[in-house]
Short mmCIF file of C-alpha atoms in Angstrom, two decimals:
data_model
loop_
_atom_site.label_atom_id
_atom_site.label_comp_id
_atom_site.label_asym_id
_atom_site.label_seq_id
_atom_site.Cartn_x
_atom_site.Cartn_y
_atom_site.Cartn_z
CA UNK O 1140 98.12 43.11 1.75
CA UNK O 1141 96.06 39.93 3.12
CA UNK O 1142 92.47 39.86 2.93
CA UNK O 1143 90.15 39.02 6.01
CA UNK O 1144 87.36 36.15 6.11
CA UNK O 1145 84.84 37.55 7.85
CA UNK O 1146 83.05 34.44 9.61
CA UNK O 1147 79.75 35.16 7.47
CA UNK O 1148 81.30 34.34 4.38
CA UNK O 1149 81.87 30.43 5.85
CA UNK O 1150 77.70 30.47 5.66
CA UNK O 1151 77.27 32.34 2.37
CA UNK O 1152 74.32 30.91 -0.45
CA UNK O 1153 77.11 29.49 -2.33
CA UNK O 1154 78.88 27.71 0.25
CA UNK O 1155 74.82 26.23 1.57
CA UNK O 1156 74.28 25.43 -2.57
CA UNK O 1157 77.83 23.74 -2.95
CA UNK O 1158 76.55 21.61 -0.23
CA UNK O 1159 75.70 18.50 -1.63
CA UNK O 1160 73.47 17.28 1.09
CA UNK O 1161 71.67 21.27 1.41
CA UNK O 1162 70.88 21.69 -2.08
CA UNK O 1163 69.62 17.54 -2.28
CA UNK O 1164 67.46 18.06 0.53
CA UNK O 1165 65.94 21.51 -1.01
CA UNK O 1166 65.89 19.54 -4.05
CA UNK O 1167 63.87 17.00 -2.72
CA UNK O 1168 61.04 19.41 -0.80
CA UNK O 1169 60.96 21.12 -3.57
CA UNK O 1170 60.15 17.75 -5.75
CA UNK O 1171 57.40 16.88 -3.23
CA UNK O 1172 55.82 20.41 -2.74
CA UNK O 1173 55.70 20.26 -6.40
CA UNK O 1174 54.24 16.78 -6.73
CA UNK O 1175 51.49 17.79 -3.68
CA UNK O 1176 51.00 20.84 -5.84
CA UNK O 1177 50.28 18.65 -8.38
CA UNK O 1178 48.25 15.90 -6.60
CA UNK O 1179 46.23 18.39 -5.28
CA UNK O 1180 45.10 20.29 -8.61
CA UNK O 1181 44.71 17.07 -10.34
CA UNK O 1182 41.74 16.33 -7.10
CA UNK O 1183 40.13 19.74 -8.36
CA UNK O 1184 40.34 19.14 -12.11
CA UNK O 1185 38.91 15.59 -11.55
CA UNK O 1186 36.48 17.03 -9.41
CA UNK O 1187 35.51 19.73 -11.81
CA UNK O 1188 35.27 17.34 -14.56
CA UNK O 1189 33.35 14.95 -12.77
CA UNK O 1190 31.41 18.01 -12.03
CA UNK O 1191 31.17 18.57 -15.45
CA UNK O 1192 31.07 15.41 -17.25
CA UNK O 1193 28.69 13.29 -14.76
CA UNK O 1194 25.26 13.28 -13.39
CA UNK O 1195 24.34 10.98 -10.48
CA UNK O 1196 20.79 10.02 -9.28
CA UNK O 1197 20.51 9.16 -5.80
CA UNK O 1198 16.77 6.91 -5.27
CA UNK O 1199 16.41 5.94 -1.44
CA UNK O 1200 14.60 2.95 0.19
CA UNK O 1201 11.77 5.06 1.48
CA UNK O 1202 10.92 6.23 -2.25
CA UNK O 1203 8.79 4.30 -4.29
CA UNK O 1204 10.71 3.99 -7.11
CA UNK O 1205 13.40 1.65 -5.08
CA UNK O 1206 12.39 -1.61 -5.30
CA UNK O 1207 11.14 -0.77 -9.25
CA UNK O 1208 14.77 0.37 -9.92
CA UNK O 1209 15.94 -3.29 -8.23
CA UNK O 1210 13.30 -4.94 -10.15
CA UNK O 1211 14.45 -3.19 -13.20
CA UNK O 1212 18.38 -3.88 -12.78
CA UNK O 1213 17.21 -7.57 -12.00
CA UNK O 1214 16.07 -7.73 -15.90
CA UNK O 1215 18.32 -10.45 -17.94
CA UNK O 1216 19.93 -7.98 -20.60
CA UNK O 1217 22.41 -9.63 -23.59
CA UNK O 1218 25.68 -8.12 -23.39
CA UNK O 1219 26.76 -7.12 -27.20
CA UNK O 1220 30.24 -6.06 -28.05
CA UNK O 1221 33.37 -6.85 -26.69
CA UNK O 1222 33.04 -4.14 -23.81
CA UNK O 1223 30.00 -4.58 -22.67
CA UNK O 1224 30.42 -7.89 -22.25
CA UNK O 1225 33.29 -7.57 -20.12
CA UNK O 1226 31.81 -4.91 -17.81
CA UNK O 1227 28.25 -4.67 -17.60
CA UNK O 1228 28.25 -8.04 -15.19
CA UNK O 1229 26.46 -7.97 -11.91
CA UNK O 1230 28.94 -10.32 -9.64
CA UNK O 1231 27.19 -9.17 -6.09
CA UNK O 1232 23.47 -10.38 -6.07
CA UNK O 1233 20.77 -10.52 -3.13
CA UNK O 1234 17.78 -12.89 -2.82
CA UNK O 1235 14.26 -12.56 -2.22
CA UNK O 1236 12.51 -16.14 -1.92
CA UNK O 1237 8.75 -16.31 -1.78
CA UNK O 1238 7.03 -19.61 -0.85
CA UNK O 1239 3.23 -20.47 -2.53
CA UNK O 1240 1.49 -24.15 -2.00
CA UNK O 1241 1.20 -25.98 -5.40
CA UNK O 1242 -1.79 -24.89 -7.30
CA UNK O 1243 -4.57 -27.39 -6.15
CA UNK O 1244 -3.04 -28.65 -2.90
CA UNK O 1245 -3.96 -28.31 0.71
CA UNK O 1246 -2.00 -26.75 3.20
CA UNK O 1247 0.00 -29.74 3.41
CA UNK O 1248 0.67 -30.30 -0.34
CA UNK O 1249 4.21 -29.04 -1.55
CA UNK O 1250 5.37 -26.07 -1.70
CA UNK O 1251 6.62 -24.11 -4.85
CA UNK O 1252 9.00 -21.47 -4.68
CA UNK O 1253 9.74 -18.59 -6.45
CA UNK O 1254 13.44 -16.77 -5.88
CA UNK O 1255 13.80 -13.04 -7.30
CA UNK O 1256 17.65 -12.59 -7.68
CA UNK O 1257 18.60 -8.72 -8.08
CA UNK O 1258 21.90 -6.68 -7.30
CA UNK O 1259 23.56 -7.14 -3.94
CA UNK O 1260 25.19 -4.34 -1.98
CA UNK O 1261 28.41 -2.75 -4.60
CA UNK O 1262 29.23 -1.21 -7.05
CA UNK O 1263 27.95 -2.97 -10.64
CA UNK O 1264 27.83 -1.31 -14.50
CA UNK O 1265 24.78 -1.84 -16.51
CA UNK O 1266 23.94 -0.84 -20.31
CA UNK O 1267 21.29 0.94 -21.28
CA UNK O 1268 20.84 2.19 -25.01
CA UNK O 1269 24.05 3.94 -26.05
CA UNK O 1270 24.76 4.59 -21.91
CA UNK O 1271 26.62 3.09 -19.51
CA UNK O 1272 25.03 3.30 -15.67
CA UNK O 1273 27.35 2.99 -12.81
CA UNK O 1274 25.02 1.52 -10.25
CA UNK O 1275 26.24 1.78 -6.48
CA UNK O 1276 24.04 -0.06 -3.75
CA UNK O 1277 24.62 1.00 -0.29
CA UNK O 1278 23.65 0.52 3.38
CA UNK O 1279 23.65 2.94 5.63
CA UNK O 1280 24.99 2.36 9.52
CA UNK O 1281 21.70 4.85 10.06
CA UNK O 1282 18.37 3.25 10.87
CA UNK O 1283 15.02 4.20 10.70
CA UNK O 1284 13.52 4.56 13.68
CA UNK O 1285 9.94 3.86 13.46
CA UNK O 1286 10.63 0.71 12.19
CA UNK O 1287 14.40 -0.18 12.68
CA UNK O 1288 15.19 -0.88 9.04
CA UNK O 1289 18.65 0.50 7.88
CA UNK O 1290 18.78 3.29 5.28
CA UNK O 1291 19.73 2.22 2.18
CA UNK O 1292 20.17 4.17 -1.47
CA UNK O 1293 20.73 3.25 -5.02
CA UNK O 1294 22.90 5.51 -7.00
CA UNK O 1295 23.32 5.56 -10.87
CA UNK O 1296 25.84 7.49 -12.89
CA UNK O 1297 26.39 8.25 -16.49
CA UNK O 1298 27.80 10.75 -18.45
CA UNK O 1299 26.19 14.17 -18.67
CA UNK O 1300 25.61 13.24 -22.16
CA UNK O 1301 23.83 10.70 -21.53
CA UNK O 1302 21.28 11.96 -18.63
CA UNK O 1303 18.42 11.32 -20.72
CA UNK O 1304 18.74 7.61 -20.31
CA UNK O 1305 17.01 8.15 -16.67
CA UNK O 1306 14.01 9.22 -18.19
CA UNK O 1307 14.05 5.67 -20.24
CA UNK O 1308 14.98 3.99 -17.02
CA UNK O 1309 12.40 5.44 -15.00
CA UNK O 1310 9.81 4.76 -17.22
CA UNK O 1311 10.63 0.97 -18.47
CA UNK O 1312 10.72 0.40 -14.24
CA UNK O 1313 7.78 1.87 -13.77
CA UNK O 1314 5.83 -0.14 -16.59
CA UNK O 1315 7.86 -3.19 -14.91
CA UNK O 1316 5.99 -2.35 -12.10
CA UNK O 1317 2.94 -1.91 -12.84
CA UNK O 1318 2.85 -5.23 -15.43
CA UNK O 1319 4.18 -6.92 -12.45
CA UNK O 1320 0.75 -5.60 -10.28
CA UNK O 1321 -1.63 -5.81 -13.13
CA UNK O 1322 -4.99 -7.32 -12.22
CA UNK O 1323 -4.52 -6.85 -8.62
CA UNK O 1324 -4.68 -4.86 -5.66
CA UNK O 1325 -1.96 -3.00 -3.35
CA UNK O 1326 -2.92 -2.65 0.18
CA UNK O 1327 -1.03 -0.75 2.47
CA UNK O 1328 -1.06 -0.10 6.00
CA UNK O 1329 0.57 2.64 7.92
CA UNK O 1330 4.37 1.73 9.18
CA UNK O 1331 5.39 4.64 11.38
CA UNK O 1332 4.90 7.82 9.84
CA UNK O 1333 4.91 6.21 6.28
CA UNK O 1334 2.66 3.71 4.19
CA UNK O 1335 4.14 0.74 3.42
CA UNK O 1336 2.11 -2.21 1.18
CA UNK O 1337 0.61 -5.02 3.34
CA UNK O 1338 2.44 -8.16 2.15
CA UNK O 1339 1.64 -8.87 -1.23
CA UNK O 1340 -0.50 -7.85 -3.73
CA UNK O 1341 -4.14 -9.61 -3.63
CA UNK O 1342 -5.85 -10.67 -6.78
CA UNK O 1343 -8.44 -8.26 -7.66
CA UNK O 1344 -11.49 -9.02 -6.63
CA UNK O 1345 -14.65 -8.96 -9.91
CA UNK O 1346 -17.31 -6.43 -8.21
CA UNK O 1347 -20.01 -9.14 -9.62
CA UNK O 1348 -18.80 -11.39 -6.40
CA UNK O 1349 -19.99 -8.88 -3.86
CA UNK O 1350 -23.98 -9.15 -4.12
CA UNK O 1351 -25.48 -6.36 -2.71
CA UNK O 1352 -29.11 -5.55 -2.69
CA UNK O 1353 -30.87 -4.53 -5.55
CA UNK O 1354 -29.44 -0.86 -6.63
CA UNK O 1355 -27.19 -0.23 -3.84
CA UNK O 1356 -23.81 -1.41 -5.36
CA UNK O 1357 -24.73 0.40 -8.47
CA UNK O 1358 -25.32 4.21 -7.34
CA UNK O 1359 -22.35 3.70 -4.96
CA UNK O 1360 -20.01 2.47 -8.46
CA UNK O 1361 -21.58 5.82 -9.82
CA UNK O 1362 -21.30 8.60 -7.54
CA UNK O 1363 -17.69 7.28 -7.24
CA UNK O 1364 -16.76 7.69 -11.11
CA UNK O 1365 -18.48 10.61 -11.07
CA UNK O 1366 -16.66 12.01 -8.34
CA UNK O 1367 -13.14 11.15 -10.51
CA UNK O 1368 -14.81 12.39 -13.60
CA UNK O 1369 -15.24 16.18 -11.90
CA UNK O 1370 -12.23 17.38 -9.89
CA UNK O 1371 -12.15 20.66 -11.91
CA UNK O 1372 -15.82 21.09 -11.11
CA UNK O 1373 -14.38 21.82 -7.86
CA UNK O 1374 -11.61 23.81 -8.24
CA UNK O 1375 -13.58 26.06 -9.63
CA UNK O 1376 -16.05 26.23 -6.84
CA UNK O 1377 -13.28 26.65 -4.68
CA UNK O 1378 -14.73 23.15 -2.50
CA UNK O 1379 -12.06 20.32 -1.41
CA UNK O 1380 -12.07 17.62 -3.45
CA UNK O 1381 -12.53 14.52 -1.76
CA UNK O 1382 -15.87 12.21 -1.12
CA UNK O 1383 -16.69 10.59 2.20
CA UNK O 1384 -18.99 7.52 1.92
CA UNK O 1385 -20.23 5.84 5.34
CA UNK O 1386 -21.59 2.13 5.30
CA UNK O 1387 -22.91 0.90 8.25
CA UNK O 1388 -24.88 -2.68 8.90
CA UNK O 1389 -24.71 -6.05 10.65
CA UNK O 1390 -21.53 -7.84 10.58
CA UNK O 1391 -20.97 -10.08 7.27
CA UNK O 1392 -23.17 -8.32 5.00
CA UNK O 1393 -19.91 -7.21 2.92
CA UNK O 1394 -19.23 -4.19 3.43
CA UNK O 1395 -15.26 -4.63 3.65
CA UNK O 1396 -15.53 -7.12 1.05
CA UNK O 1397 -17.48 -4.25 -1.10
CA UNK O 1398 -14.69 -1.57 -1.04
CA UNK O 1399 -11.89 -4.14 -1.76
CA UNK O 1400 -14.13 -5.03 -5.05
CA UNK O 1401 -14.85 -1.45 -5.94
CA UNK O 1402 -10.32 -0.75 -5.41
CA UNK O 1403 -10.18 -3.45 -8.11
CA UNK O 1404 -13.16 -1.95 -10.36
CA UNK O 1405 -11.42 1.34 -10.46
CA UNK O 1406 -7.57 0.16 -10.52
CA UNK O 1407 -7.25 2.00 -7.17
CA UNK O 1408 -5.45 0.51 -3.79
CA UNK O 1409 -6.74 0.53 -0.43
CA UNK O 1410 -5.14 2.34 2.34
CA UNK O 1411 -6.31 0.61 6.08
CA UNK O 1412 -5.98 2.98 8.64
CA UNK O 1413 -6.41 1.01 12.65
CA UNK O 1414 -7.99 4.03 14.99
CA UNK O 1415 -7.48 1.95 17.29
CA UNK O 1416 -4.42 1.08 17.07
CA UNK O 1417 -1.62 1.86 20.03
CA UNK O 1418 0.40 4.86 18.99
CA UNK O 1419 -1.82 6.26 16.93
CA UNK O 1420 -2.31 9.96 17.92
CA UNK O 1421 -4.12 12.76 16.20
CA UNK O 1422 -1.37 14.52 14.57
CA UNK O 1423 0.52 10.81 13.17
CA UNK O 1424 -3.30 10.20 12.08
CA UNK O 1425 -3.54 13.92 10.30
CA UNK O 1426 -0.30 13.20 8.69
CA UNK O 1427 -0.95 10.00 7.34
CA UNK O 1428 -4.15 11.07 5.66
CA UNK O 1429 -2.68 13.88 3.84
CA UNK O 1430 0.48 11.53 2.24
CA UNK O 1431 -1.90 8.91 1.26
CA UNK O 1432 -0.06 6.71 -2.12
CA UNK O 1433 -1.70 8.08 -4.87
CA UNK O 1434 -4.85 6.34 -6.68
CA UNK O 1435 -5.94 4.84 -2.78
CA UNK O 1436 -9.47 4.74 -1.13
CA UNK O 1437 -8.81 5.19 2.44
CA UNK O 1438 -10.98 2.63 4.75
CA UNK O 1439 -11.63 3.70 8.19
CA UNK O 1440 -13.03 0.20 10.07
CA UNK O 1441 -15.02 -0.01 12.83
CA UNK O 1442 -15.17 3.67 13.30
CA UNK O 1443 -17.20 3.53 16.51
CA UNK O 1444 -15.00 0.78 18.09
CA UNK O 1445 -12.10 3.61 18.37
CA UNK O 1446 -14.76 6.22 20.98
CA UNK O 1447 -15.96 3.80 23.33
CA UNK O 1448 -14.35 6.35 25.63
CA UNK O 1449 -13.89 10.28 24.91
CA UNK O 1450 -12.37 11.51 28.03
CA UNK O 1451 -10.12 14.06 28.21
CA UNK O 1452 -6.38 13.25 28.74
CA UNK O 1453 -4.84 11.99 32.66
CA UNK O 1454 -1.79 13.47 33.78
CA UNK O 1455 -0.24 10.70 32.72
CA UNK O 1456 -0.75 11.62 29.04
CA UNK O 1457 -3.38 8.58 28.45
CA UNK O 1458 -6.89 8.61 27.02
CA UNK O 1459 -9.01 6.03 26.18
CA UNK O 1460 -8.87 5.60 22.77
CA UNK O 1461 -5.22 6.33 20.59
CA UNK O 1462 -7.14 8.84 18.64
CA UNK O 1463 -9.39 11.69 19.98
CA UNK O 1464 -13.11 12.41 18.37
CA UNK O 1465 -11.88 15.67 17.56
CA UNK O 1466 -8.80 14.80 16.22
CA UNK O 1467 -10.41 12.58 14.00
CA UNK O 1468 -12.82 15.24 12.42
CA UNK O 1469 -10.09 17.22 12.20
CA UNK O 1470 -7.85 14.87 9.94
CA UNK O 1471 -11.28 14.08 7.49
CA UNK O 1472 -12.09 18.00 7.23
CA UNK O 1473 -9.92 20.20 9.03
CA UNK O 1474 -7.24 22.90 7.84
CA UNK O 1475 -4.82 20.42 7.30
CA UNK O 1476 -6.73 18.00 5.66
CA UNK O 1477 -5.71 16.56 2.77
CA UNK O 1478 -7.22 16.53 -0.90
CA UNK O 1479 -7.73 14.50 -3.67
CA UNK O 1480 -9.20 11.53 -1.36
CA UNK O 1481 -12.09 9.17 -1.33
CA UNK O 1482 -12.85 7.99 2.35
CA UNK O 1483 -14.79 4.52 3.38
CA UNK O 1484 -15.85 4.42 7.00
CA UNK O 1485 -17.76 1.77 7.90
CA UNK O 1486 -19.60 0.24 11.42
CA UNK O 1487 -21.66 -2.09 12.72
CA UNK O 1488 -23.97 0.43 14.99
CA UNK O 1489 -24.27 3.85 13.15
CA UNK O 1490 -26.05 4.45 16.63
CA UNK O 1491 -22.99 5.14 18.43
CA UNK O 1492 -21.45 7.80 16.13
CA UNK O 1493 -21.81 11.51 16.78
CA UNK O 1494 -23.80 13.80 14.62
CA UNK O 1495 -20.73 15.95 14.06
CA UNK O 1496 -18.72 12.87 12.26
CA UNK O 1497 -21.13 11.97 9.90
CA UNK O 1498 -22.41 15.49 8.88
CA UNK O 1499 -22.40 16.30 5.07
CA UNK O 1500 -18.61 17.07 3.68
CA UNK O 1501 -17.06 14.31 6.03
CA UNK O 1502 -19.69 11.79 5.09
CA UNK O 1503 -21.06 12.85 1.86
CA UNK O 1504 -23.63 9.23 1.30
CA UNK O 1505 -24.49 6.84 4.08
CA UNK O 1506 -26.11 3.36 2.97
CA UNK O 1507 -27.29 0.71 4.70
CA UNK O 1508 -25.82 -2.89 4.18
CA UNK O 1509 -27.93 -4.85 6.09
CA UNK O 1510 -29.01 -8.78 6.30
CA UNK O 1511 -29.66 -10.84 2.88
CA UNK O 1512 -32.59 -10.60 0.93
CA UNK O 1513 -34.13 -12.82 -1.28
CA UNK O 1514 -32.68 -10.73 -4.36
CA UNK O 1515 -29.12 -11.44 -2.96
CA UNK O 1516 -29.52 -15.09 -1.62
CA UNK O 1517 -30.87 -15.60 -5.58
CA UNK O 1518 -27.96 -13.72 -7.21
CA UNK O 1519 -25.57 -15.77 -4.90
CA UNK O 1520 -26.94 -19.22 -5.43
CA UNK O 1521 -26.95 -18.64 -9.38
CA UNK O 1522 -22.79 -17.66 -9.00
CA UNK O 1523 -22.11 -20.66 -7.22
CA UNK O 1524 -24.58 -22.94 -8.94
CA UNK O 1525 -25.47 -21.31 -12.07
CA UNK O 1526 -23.45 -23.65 -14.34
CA UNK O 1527 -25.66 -26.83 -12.70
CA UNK O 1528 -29.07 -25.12 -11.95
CA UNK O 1529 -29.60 -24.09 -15.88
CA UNK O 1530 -33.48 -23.89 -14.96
CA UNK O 1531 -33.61 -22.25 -12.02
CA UNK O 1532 -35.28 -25.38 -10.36
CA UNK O 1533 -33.25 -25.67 -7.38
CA UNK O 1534 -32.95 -21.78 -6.60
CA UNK O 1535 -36.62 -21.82 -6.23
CA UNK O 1536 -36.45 -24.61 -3.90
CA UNK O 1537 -33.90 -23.24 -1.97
CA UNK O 1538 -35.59 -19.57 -2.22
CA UNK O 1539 -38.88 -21.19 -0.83
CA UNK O 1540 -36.69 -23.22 2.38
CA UNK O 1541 -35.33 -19.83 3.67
CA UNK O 1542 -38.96 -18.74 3.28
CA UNK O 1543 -40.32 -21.39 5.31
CA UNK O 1544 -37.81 -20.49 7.63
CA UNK O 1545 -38.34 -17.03 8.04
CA UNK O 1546 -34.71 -15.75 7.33
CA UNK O 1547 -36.24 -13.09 5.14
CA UNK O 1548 -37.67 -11.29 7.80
CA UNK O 1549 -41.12 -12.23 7.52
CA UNK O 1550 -42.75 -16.16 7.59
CA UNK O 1551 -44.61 -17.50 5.13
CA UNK O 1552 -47.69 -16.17 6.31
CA UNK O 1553 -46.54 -12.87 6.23
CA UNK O 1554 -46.34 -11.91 9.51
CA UNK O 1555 -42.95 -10.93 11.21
CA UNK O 1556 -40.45 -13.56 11.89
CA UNK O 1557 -37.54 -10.90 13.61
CA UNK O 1558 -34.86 -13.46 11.86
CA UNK O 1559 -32.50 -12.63 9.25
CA UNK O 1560 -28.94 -13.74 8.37
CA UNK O 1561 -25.87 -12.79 6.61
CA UNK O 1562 -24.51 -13.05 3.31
CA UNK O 1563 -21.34 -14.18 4.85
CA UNK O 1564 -23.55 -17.17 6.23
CA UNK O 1565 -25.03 -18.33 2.94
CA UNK O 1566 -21.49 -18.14 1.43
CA UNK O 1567 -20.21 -20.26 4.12
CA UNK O 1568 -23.31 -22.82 3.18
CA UNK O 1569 -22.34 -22.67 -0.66
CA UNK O 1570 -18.73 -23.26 0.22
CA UNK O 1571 -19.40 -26.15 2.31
CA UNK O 1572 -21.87 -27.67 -0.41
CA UNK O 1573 -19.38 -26.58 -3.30
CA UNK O 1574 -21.05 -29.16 -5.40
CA UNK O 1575 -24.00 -30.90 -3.92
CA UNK O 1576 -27.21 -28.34 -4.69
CA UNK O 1577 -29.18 -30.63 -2.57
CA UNK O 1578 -26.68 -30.37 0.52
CA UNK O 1579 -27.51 -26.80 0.39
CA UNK O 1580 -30.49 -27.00 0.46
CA UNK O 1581 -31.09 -29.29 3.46
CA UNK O 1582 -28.69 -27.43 5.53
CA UNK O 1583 -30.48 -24.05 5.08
CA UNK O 1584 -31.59 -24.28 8.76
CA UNK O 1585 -28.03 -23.68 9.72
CA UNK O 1586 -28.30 -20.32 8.62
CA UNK O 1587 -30.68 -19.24 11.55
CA UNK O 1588 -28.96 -17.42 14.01
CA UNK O 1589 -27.24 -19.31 16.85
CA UNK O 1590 -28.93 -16.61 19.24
CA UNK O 1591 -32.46 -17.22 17.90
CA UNK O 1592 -32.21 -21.17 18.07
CA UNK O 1593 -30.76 -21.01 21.66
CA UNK O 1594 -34.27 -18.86 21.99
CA UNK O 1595 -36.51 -20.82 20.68
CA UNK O 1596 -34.86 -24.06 22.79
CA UNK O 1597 -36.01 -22.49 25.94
CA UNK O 1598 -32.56 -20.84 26.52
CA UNK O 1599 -32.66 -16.86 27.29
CA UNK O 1600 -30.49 -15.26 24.58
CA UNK O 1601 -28.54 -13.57 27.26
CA UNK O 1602 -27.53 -17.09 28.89
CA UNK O 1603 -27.03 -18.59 25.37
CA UNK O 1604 -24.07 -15.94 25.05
CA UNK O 1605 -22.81 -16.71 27.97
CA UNK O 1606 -22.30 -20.53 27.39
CA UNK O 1607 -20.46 -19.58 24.06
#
């Protein structure tokens, strides 16, 4: 009897299998799910080990520790063994040039310059110790947008063994930077909501160049070190630590001059804050003061200048001044005010401040730095001519001209002579007469006051100021 094919049997698995193109093409989706299979757990192992194995540190450009890390990868390092040699080299490198007049020269001598190579944008391998750092130096496409810089980060990578090293690395950058700032002083200024240094470092400035009277540079240099000598003191009287100090006087008595000295004295850096300057509102102003950079004195200038006007706000959002009376006492001793601080203010007409911003615990000491006296005119002539004037001779002579003058505050016959001037002023003299004593001397008259000559020429002072 003859057997049937029923039509399913022409699409049995056999018949599909015996198919040599059917069972190649299952062969070959098979091969790739397998090798995606693959690809995909070798991406989680590598991941996992990575996870496992590596430790990154990511340092951005608005840390401090950035440009020490570029300093420190700019360091000249010798290469041993075969290796290293051949993969710890920096091929990508950036420039920083900086320009300086040959020592001695004028403005238009030549001109010396100094260029500061360190990694470029890339990846780069470094050796440190027994480790191997993977550097990466990126820029972002993001900006900042206070002040339009792009974001940039520094990434180093080692093996989890070896994440020690960063604490070496750290700490060999810092020291790099602070040898590199050593004997001077860091000034910053406030960029946006951040602080960023002014330029360059300045030389410090000796304290013994800023002649103050007699005894008032002295108990200010103490109450400050006493102040840093006592912060537990207040903890445990449960009172904010920080120390307000108010100097007021004429213009050019050095008074700026003063707290850029006493930043130097104590290793410290000076933070400038503009009141007056055009964005600067009470809560940018509040925030500021409480990120100060560590080891800072905070200078307020020309605190008066900033409340010529105290009006309340227009409808069109604008007052007067950037920053608001109140919002000021608020930032020096408010809620939100910060600690750990030491705060200069100073002015030319302690007249025009209120009561309330000079009250004791936002102005702790207030001293007057007023016109030279005889003490300081002495001090200054023996710094500029001490090495010459080994007597004292031509001191006294000059002494006894600013007498005769009456630029002491009193002629010589003791009565009131209402004429002073400057320490600023009998700097400028000594600079001018750098090495001529005599010179000086006969150009002490130049020290009056323009105002006072244009008096005593028949000139009202009032006119006088006009004409200039």
């Amino acid at each position: 009897m003859a057997t049937t094919q029923t039509p399913s049997s022409l699409f049995s698995l056999d018949a599909l299998f015996d198919n040599p193109l059917f069972a190649g093409g299952i062969g070959l989706a098979s091969l790739g799910a397998a090798a995606a299979f693959a690809r995909r757990g070798a991406i989680v192992v590598l991941g996992a080990a990575r996870r496992r194995l590596l430790v990154n540190v990511e340092i951005s450009k608005q840390d401090p520790a950035y440009p020490w890390i570029l300093a420190w990868l700019s360091q000249p390092r010798e290469a041993t063994g075969f290796i290293a040699s051949r993969i710890t080299r920096i091929h990508n490198l950036s420039v920083t040039t900086t320009t300086t007049n040959a020592r001695g020269a004028g403005a238009g001598g030549p001109v010396s310059a100094s260029f500061f190579l360190q990694p470029g944008y890339g990846r780069h391998v470094v050796k440190f110790g027994n480790a191997y750092i993977a550097v990466n130096r990126e820029k972002h496409s993001t900006a900042n947008m206070n002040t339009g810089e792009p974001h940039e980060i520094v990434q180093l990578t080692t093996l989890w063994a070896h994440r020690h090293a960063f604490e070496g690395i750290f700490a060999e950058a810092h020291k790099l930077a602070a040898k590199a700032n050593e004997g001077k002083t860091v000034v910053y200024s406030a960029r946006g909501m951040e602080w960023a240094p002014l330029g360059d470092s300045r030389k410090k400035r000796p304290l013994g160049s800023v002649i103050l009277d007699e005894g008032v540079k002295e108990s200010i240099v103490a109450d400050v070190r006493d102040f840093l000598s006592r912060q537990q003191w207040y903890v445990d009287r449960g009172i904010p630590y920080r120390r307000g100090y108010l100097l007021f006087g004429p213009p050019g008595s050095g008074k700026s001059s003063f707290i850029q000295a006493l930043a130097g004295e104590l290793d410290f850096g000076v933070a400038m804050v503009n009141l007056s300057e055009m964005g600067m509102t009470d809560d940018k102003l509040a925030y500021l003061l409480t990120k100060l950079p560590k080891r800072c004195l905070l200078l307020l200038e020309d605190a008066d200048a900033a409340f010529v006007n105290r009006r309340q706000r227009d409808a069109d959002g604008y007052s007067g001044a950037s920053v608001t009376f109140s919002g000021l006492l608020n930032a020096l001793d408010g809620v939100a005010a910060g600690e750990e601080r030491i705060a200069f203010l100073t002015t030319n007409h302690i007249d025009r401040l209120d009561p309330a911003l000079i009250r004791p615990g936002r102005v702790d000491m207030m001293l007057r730095i007023g016109e030279a006296t005889r003490y300081q005119a002495g001090q200054m002539w023996d710094r500029f001519y001490g090495d010459e004037d080994t007597d004292g001779s031509q001191k006294e002579l000059f002494l006894r001209r600013l007498d005769e003058l009456g630029l002491f505050g009193t002629n010589s016959d003791g009565t009131p002579s209402n004429r002073h001037t400057s320490t600023a002023a009998i700097q400028g003299l000594f600079l001018f007469n750098k090495s001529d004593m005599q010179g000086a001397i006969d150009m002490a008259k130049g020290l009056i006051p323009r105002d006072l000559e244009a008096e005593e020429d028949g000139v009202p002072m009032k006119q006088a100021k006009e004409q200039r």
